[in-house]
Short mmCIF file of C-alpha atoms in Angstrom, two decimals:
data_model
loop_
_atom_site.label_atom_id
_atom_site.label_comp_id
_atom_site.label_asym_id
_atom_site.label_seq_id
_atom_site.Cartn_x
_atom_site.Cartn_y
_atom_site.Cartn_z
CA MET A 178 2.13 12.59 8.09
CA THR A 179 -1.14 12.09 8.06
CA SER A 180 -1.57 10.98 4.18
CA THR A 181 -4.48 10.93 2.48
CA ALA A 182 -3.98 7.27 0.42
CA ARG A 183 -3.57 5.79 3.66
CA THR A 184 -6.84 6.93 4.61
CA GLU A 185 -9.02 6.03 1.09
CA TYR A 186 -6.75 2.97 1.11
CA PHE A 187 -8.60 1.51 4.50
CA GLU A 188 -11.54 3.11 3.57
CA ARG A 189 -11.57 0.35 0.68
CA ILE A 190 -10.07 -2.20 1.55
CA ASN A 191 -12.54 -2.59 4.60
CA SER A 192 -15.25 -1.95 2.17
CA ILE A 193 -13.26 -6.12 0.46
CA ILE A 194 -13.06 -7.70 4.38
CA SER A 195 -17.21 -6.66 4.67
CA SER A 196 -18.01 -9.06 1.86
CA PHE A 197 -16.49 -11.36 3.69
CA GLU A 198 -17.66 -11.69 7.35
CA ARG A 199 -21.16 -10.42 5.99
CA GLN A 200 -20.87 -13.68 3.33
CA ASN A 201 -24.01 -15.36 5.78
CA LEU A 202 -25.57 -12.36 5.95
CA TYR A 203 -26.53 -13.00 1.74
CA ASN A 204 -27.02 -15.80 1.67
CA ASN A 205 -23.10 -17.12 1.56
CA PHE A 206 -22.36 -14.86 -2.29
CA LEU A 207 -19.40 -15.75 -2.81
CA ASN A 208 -19.32 -19.09 -2.27
CA GLU A 209 -19.68 -21.69 -4.65
CA ARG A 210 -22.63 -24.84 -4.22
CA PRO A 211 -23.77 -27.73 -5.73
CA PRO A 212 -23.06 -27.60 -9.14
CA ILE A 213 -26.72 -27.89 -9.94
CA GLU A 214 -27.21 -24.16 -8.69
CA SER A 215 -25.29 -22.84 -11.45
CA LEU A 216 -27.31 -19.54 -11.62
CA HIS A 217 -26.07 -19.42 -7.91
CA ASN A 218 -22.24 -20.05 -8.71
CA ASN A 219 -21.76 -18.35 -11.96
CA GLN A 220 -23.20 -15.52 -9.46
CA ALA A 221 -20.37 -15.65 -7.45
CA ARG A 222 -18.02 -16.88 -9.70
CA LEU A 223 -18.45 -12.40 -10.95
CA LEU A 224 -18.29 -11.77 -7.88
CA ARG A 225 -15.30 -13.17 -6.28
CA ASN A 226 -13.74 -11.95 -9.76
CA GLY A 227 -15.08 -8.25 -9.12
CA LEU A 228 -13.65 -8.26 -6.03
CA SER A 229 -10.23 -10.22 -7.09
CA ILE A 230 -9.68 -6.84 -9.90
CA SER A 231 -11.45 -4.01 -6.91
CA ASN A 232 -8.09 -5.19 -5.25
CA PHE A 233 -5.20 -4.42 -7.29
CA CYS A 234 -7.02 -2.07 -8.59
CA PHE A 235 -7.07 -0.14 -5.04
CA PHE A 236 -3.76 -1.65 -4.05
CA GLU A 237 -1.67 0.40 -7.39
CA ASP A 238 -4.03 3.48 -6.42
CA PHE A 239 -1.99 3.45 -3.09
CA ILE A 240 0.56 2.62 -4.54
CA LYS A 241 0.41 6.08 -6.71
CA SER A 242 -0.86 8.48 -4.58
CA ARG A 243 1.30 7.31 -1.54
CA LEU A 244 4.29 8.24 -3.69
CA GLY A 245 3.12 10.80 -4.83
CA GLU A 246 1.77 12.32 -1.12
CA CYS A 247 6.64 11.98 -0.65
CA LEU A 248 7.32 13.01 -3.25
CA LYS A 249 5.98 16.61 -1.89
CA GLU A 250 8.03 15.39 1.73
CA LEU A 251 10.83 16.81 -0.83
CA PRO A 252 11.37 20.86 -0.79
CA ASN A 253 10.34 20.42 3.52
CA ILE A 254 13.44 17.99 3.87
CA PHE A 255 16.13 18.91 0.95
CA SER A 256 16.24 23.27 0.42
CA ASP A 257 17.27 22.53 -3.11
CA PHE A 258 17.56 20.71 -5.47
CA GLY A 259 20.70 19.42 -5.99
CA SER A 260 20.89 18.14 -2.56
CA LEU A 261 19.00 15.68 -3.36
CA PRO A 262 19.82 11.96 -4.22
CA ASP A 263 20.48 11.97 -7.76
CA ALA A 264 17.87 9.06 -7.64
CA LEU A 265 15.03 11.33 -6.73
CA GLN A 266 16.92 14.09 -9.03
CA GLN A 267 16.32 11.23 -12.25
CA VAL A 268 12.95 10.77 -10.84
CA LEU A 269 11.25 14.23 -10.36
CA THR A 270 13.17 15.70 -14.00
CA ILE A 271 13.94 12.50 -16.59
CA ASN A 272 11.04 9.59 -14.76
CA ALA A 273 8.59 12.32 -14.74
CA LEU A 274 7.71 13.59 -18.41
CA ASP A 275 6.97 10.14 -19.19
CA SER A 276 4.35 9.67 -16.25
CA ILE A 277 3.01 13.30 -16.00
CA GLN A 278 2.37 12.98 -20.58
CA LYS A 279 0.90 9.15 -19.44
CA ARG A 280 -1.96 10.65 -16.68
CA GLY A 281 -2.60 13.50 -18.76
CA GLU A 282 -3.22 11.26 -21.72
CA THR A 283 -5.72 9.66 -19.07
CA ILE A 284 -7.40 12.68 -18.54
CA LYS A 285 -7.31 13.90 -22.24
CA ARG A 286 -9.54 10.40 -22.38
CA SER A 287 -11.61 10.28 -19.71
CA LYS A 288 -12.07 14.83 -19.15
CA ASN A 289 -11.14 16.83 -22.10
CA ILE A 290 -8.83 18.14 -24.39
CA PRO A 291 -8.66 21.66 -22.74
CA GLU A 292 -7.87 19.56 -18.76
CA ALA A 293 -5.19 17.97 -19.79
CA ILE A 294 -3.87 20.55 -21.44
CA LYS A 295 -3.74 22.45 -18.00
CA PHE A 296 -2.30 19.44 -16.53
CA ILE A 297 0.17 19.29 -18.13
CA GLN A 298 1.13 22.63 -18.07
CA GLU A 299 1.08 23.20 -14.31
CA HIS A 300 3.08 19.69 -13.94
CA THR A 301 5.80 20.62 -16.13
CA HIS A 302 6.09 23.85 -14.56
CA ASN A 303 6.75 21.73 -11.42
CA VAL A 304 9.64 19.98 -13.60
CA GLY A 305 11.49 22.93 -14.88
CA SER A 306 11.44 24.74 -11.59
CA THR A 307 13.70 22.74 -10.23
CA HIS A 308 16.28 24.26 -13.01
CA ASN A 309 19.07 25.13 -11.68
CA ASN A 310 18.92 23.70 -8.51
CA SER A 311 17.02 27.18 -7.38
CA SER A 312 15.03 27.54 -4.58
CA PRO A 313 13.11 26.84 -3.78
CA TYR A 314 11.39 24.36 -6.65
CA PHE A 315 8.32 22.98 -6.35
CA ILE A 316 7.32 18.41 -7.87
CA SER A 317 4.90 17.05 -9.62
CA GLU A 318 2.73 13.47 -7.55
CA PHE A 319 2.68 12.44 -11.18
CA SER A 320 6.25 12.51 -11.31
CA LEU A 321 6.47 8.75 -10.78
CA GLY A 322 4.16 5.33 -10.99
CA TRP A 323 1.48 6.54 -13.85
CA SER A 324 3.86 6.34 -16.51
CA LYS A 325 1.75 2.92 -17.58
CA GLU A 326 -1.36 1.02 -16.02
CA ASN A 327 -1.03 -1.97 -14.45
CA ILE A 328 2.23 -2.26 -11.40
CA ASN A 329 3.96 -5.24 -11.32
CA PHE A 330 6.57 -6.82 -8.93
CA ASP A 331 9.88 -5.09 -10.06
CA ASP A 332 7.89 -1.53 -10.29
CA TYR A 333 6.80 -1.83 -7.19
CA ILE A 334 11.15 -2.40 -5.90
CA ASN A 335 12.03 0.53 -7.96
CA PHE A 336 9.98 2.78 -7.07
CA LEU A 337 11.20 1.59 -3.02
CA GLY A 338 15.44 1.99 -4.30
CA ASN A 339 14.13 5.32 -5.48
CA PHE A 340 14.22 6.17 -2.34
CA HIS A 341 17.27 3.65 -0.85
CA VAL A 342 15.47 0.97 0.00
CA LYS A 343 17.52 -2.16 -0.34
CA LYS A 344 16.85 -5.33 -0.11
CA CYS A 345 13.39 -5.62 -1.05
CA ASN A 346 12.83 -9.57 -0.83
CA GLU A 347 14.26 -9.63 2.57
CA ILE A 348 12.72 -6.78 4.09
CA ILE A 349 9.10 -8.20 2.36
CA LYS A 350 9.89 -11.79 4.05
CA ASN A 351 11.25 -10.86 7.69
CA MET A 352 8.95 -7.50 7.91
CA SER A 353 5.44 -10.07 6.90
CA SER A 354 6.54 -12.65 9.17
CA HIS A 355 7.11 -10.23 11.44
CA ILE A 356 3.30 -8.31 11.44
CA SER A 357 2.31 -13.01 11.26
CA ALA A 358 1.19 -12.13 7.10
CA PRO A 359 4.15 -14.30 5.93
CA ILE A 360 4.84 -13.59 2.31
CA LEU A 361 7.16 -16.44 1.52
CA ASP A 362 8.26 -16.21 -1.62
CA PRO A 363 7.50 -12.18 -2.51
CA LYS A 364 7.91 -12.09 -6.94
CA VAL A 365 5.74 -15.26 -7.01
CA GLU A 366 3.02 -14.11 -4.98
CA PHE A 367 3.35 -10.80 -6.29
CA THR A 368 2.39 -13.03 -9.72
CA GLN A 369 0.03 -14.81 -8.78
CA ILE A 370 -1.74 -11.34 -7.73
CA THR A 371 -1.43 -9.82 -10.94
CA ASN A 372 -2.22 -13.29 -12.56
CA ALA A 373 -5.22 -12.86 -10.63
CA ARG A 374 -6.52 -9.80 -12.03
CA HIS A 375 -5.98 -10.56 -14.73
CA LYS A 376 -7.76 -13.53 -14.88
CA ALA A 377 -10.36 -12.25 -14.22
CA ALA A 378 -10.74 -8.86 -15.76
CA HIS A 379 -9.82 -10.85 -18.75
CA VAL A 380 -10.64 -14.27 -18.72
CA PRO A 381 -14.62 -15.16 -18.84
CA SER A 382 -14.15 -18.35 -17.19
CA HIS A 383 -11.92 -17.39 -14.32
CA ASN A 384 -13.45 -18.76 -11.35
CA ILE A 385 -10.68 -17.56 -8.89
CA SER A 386 -11.63 -20.09 -4.84
CA ILE A 387 -13.02 -18.12 -1.80
CA GLU A 388 -9.91 -19.80 -0.19
CA ASP A 389 -6.94 -18.16 -3.00
CA LEU A 390 -9.32 -14.87 -3.68
CA LYS A 391 -8.54 -14.55 0.48
CA LYS A 392 -4.44 -15.70 0.20
CA ASN A 393 -4.61 -13.12 -2.58
CA ILE A 394 -5.99 -10.14 -0.24
CA LYS A 395 -4.85 -10.10 2.23
CA ASN A 396 -1.37 -10.31 0.36
CA THR A 397 -1.80 -7.07 -1.22
CA ILE A 398 -2.80 -5.90 1.87
CA ALA A 399 0.33 -6.95 3.33
CA TYR A 400 2.22 -5.56 0.10
CA ALA A 401 0.77 -2.31 0.50
CA PHE A 402 1.79 -2.18 4.16
CA ILE A 403 4.88 -2.99 3.72
CA PHE A 404 5.66 0.14 1.30
CA ASP A 405 4.16 2.41 3.28
CA TYR A 406 6.11 0.87 6.38
CA CYS A 407 9.96 1.22 3.86
CA ILE A 408 8.58 4.57 1.97
CA SER A 409 7.09 6.72 5.40
CA TYR A 410 10.21 5.29 7.32
CA SER A 411 13.01 6.75 4.18
CA ILE A 412 11.20 9.66 4.68
CA LYS A 413 11.87 9.80 8.23
CA LEU A 414 16.28 8.77 7.56
CA PHE A 415 15.96 11.52 4.50
CA ARG A 416 14.40 13.93 7.06
CA ALA A 417 17.47 12.82 10.08
CA ALA A 418 19.80 13.33 7.30
CA ASN A 419 20.67 9.56 8.45
CA GLU A 420 24.08 8.93 6.07
CA HIS A 421 23.69 5.84 6.21
CA HIS A 422 20.20 6.31 4.25
CA LEU A 423 22.03 8.53 2.52
CA GLU A 424 24.43 7.18 1.17
CA LYS A 425 22.09 3.80 0.08
CA ASN A 426 23.87 1.80 3.43
CA PHE A 427 20.80 1.33 5.83
CA SER A 428 19.62 -1.54 6.63
CA PHE A 429 15.85 -2.08 6.49
CA HIS A 430 16.06 -6.09 6.72
CA ASN A 431 17.35 -5.89 9.79
CA ASN A 432 16.37 -3.44 11.50
CA LEU A 433 12.69 -3.99 11.77
CA ALA A 434 10.06 -2.43 14.01
CA LYS A 435 8.27 -2.56 17.16
CA PHE A 436 4.70 -2.89 17.21
CA ARG A 437 1.35 -3.33 18.66
CA THR A 438 -1.60 -5.34 17.27
CA ILE A 439 -4.96 -4.93 17.40
CA ILE A 440 -7.23 -8.13 16.72
CA LEU A 441 -10.55 -7.95 16.66
CA ASN A 442 -11.82 -10.72 17.25
CA ASN A 443 -15.51 -11.82 18.29
CA GLU A 444 -16.70 -8.89 18.76
CA ILE A 445 -13.30 -8.47 21.38
CA HIS A 446 -10.38 -5.63 21.16
CA HIS A 447 -7.48 -7.58 21.91
CA THR A 448 -4.32 -5.81 22.31
CA TYR A 449 -0.37 -7.28 21.88
CA TYR A 450 3.12 -5.83 21.49
CA ASN A 451 5.57 -6.73 18.62
CA SER A 452 4.91 -10.51 19.07
CA LEU A 453 1.44 -12.36 19.31
CA SER A 454 2.24 -14.96 21.93
CA ARG A 455 0.01 -12.73 24.59
CA SER A 456 -2.50 -10.19 24.76
CA ILE A 457 -1.99 -6.80 26.93
CA LYS A 458 -5.37 -6.28 27.23
CA ASN A 459 -8.72 -6.39 25.17
CA TYR A 460 -11.19 -3.54 24.99
CA ASN A 461 -15.02 -3.81 23.37
CA ASN A 462 -14.94 -0.45 21.59
CA PHE A 463 -12.04 -0.18 19.32
CA SER A 464 -12.09 4.07 18.88
CA GLU A 465 -10.71 3.26 22.75
CA ALA A 466 -8.39 0.51 22.12
CA LYS A 467 -7.36 2.27 18.81
CA SER A 468 -6.71 5.46 20.77
CA GLU A 469 -4.89 4.21 24.18
CA THR A 470 -2.34 1.83 21.75
CA LEU A 471 -1.28 5.08 20.19
CA ILE A 472 -0.94 6.72 22.91
CA LYS A 473 1.79 4.13 23.91
CA LEU A 474 3.52 4.13 21.21
CA LYS A 475 7.36 5.04 21.69
CA THR A 476 9.03 7.03 18.38
CA ASN A 477 9.46 4.64 15.71
CA GLU A 478 6.76 2.35 16.77
CA PHE A 479 4.02 1.81 14.97
CA PHE A 480 0.50 -0.03 15.23
CA ILE A 481 -1.45 -2.51 13.22
CA TYR A 482 -5.68 -3.54 12.71
CA LYS A 483 -6.71 -6.91 11.75
CA ARG A 484 -9.66 -8.25 11.70
CA ASN A 485 -11.29 -11.62 12.56
CA SER A 486 -10.53 -15.24 12.32
CA ASP A 487 -8.97 -14.47 8.65
CA LEU A 488 -6.31 -11.80 10.22
CA PHE A 489 -7.49 -9.01 7.17
CA ILE A 490 -4.93 -6.44 8.33
CA ALA A 491 -7.35 -3.58 7.93
CA GLU A 492 -5.70 0.10 9.43
CA TRP A 493 -2.27 0.92 10.76
CA ASP A 494 0.16 3.71 11.80
CA PHE A 495 3.46 4.78 12.31
CA ASN A 496 5.97 6.85 14.65
CA PHE A 497 7.49 7.70 12.06
#
């Protein structure tokens, strides 16, 4: 399934990655200098804090938008509302009202009252279409994720739980290790990212180091990838009417998909299959490397692209 949310997220994170790659062109604008160069250091601190805020805002927008895309897929899988899993029925009715209301309030503040009224009418109409298990029924993409401003780790876990993804801590640890981007303590490291965003936005003296900033950004992108992997795989299993998944018994953490990797290093695109132990083939051009990699993807495999010596994840796709 084509994902606009995914495409927009890739554009945003690649702009962040480029800011690290281009430091030598712009006088190392993110790095600290000796204390005597206070003007440069203050500017660098502001830029690092800005990237810290942008990193998490981009992540939140992606999670919310990707949730909406997957929710909109459900009527194509479950022909009537009554056949949806119980958790999703609740998401699309009881939970949806709060989420739609909060989104409407945001529209009211940022645009105008008529726009907010139109939004509420349209999306509550979608909720009403589920009455009496009617078919067809319609879904608001704002049913989940929009009831609060900032996402925390429990929200992340609960969003996946609504799609029958269980044991998320194990999934995050196993999958992050699987793709060589290890997250050892999922809740602690997620909280470090949210705390960094909060301090960058609200504590004027906050001074995150460039090493911590890079680590937070790498981990945030890994959380985004794992979320997308799980929710995309869940939709695939719902579409296949997988009984284990419908009964919440499918083990995501023990059924990790195989994958192909492209790594850009020193202007050469190196390709790998399911590990980074041995490069299969090298390319000068990313488009060619990506095209051939996607052709080779088998069913239920995925592709991942990493850039530069820090190995930031810059793009991915699934053959689900």
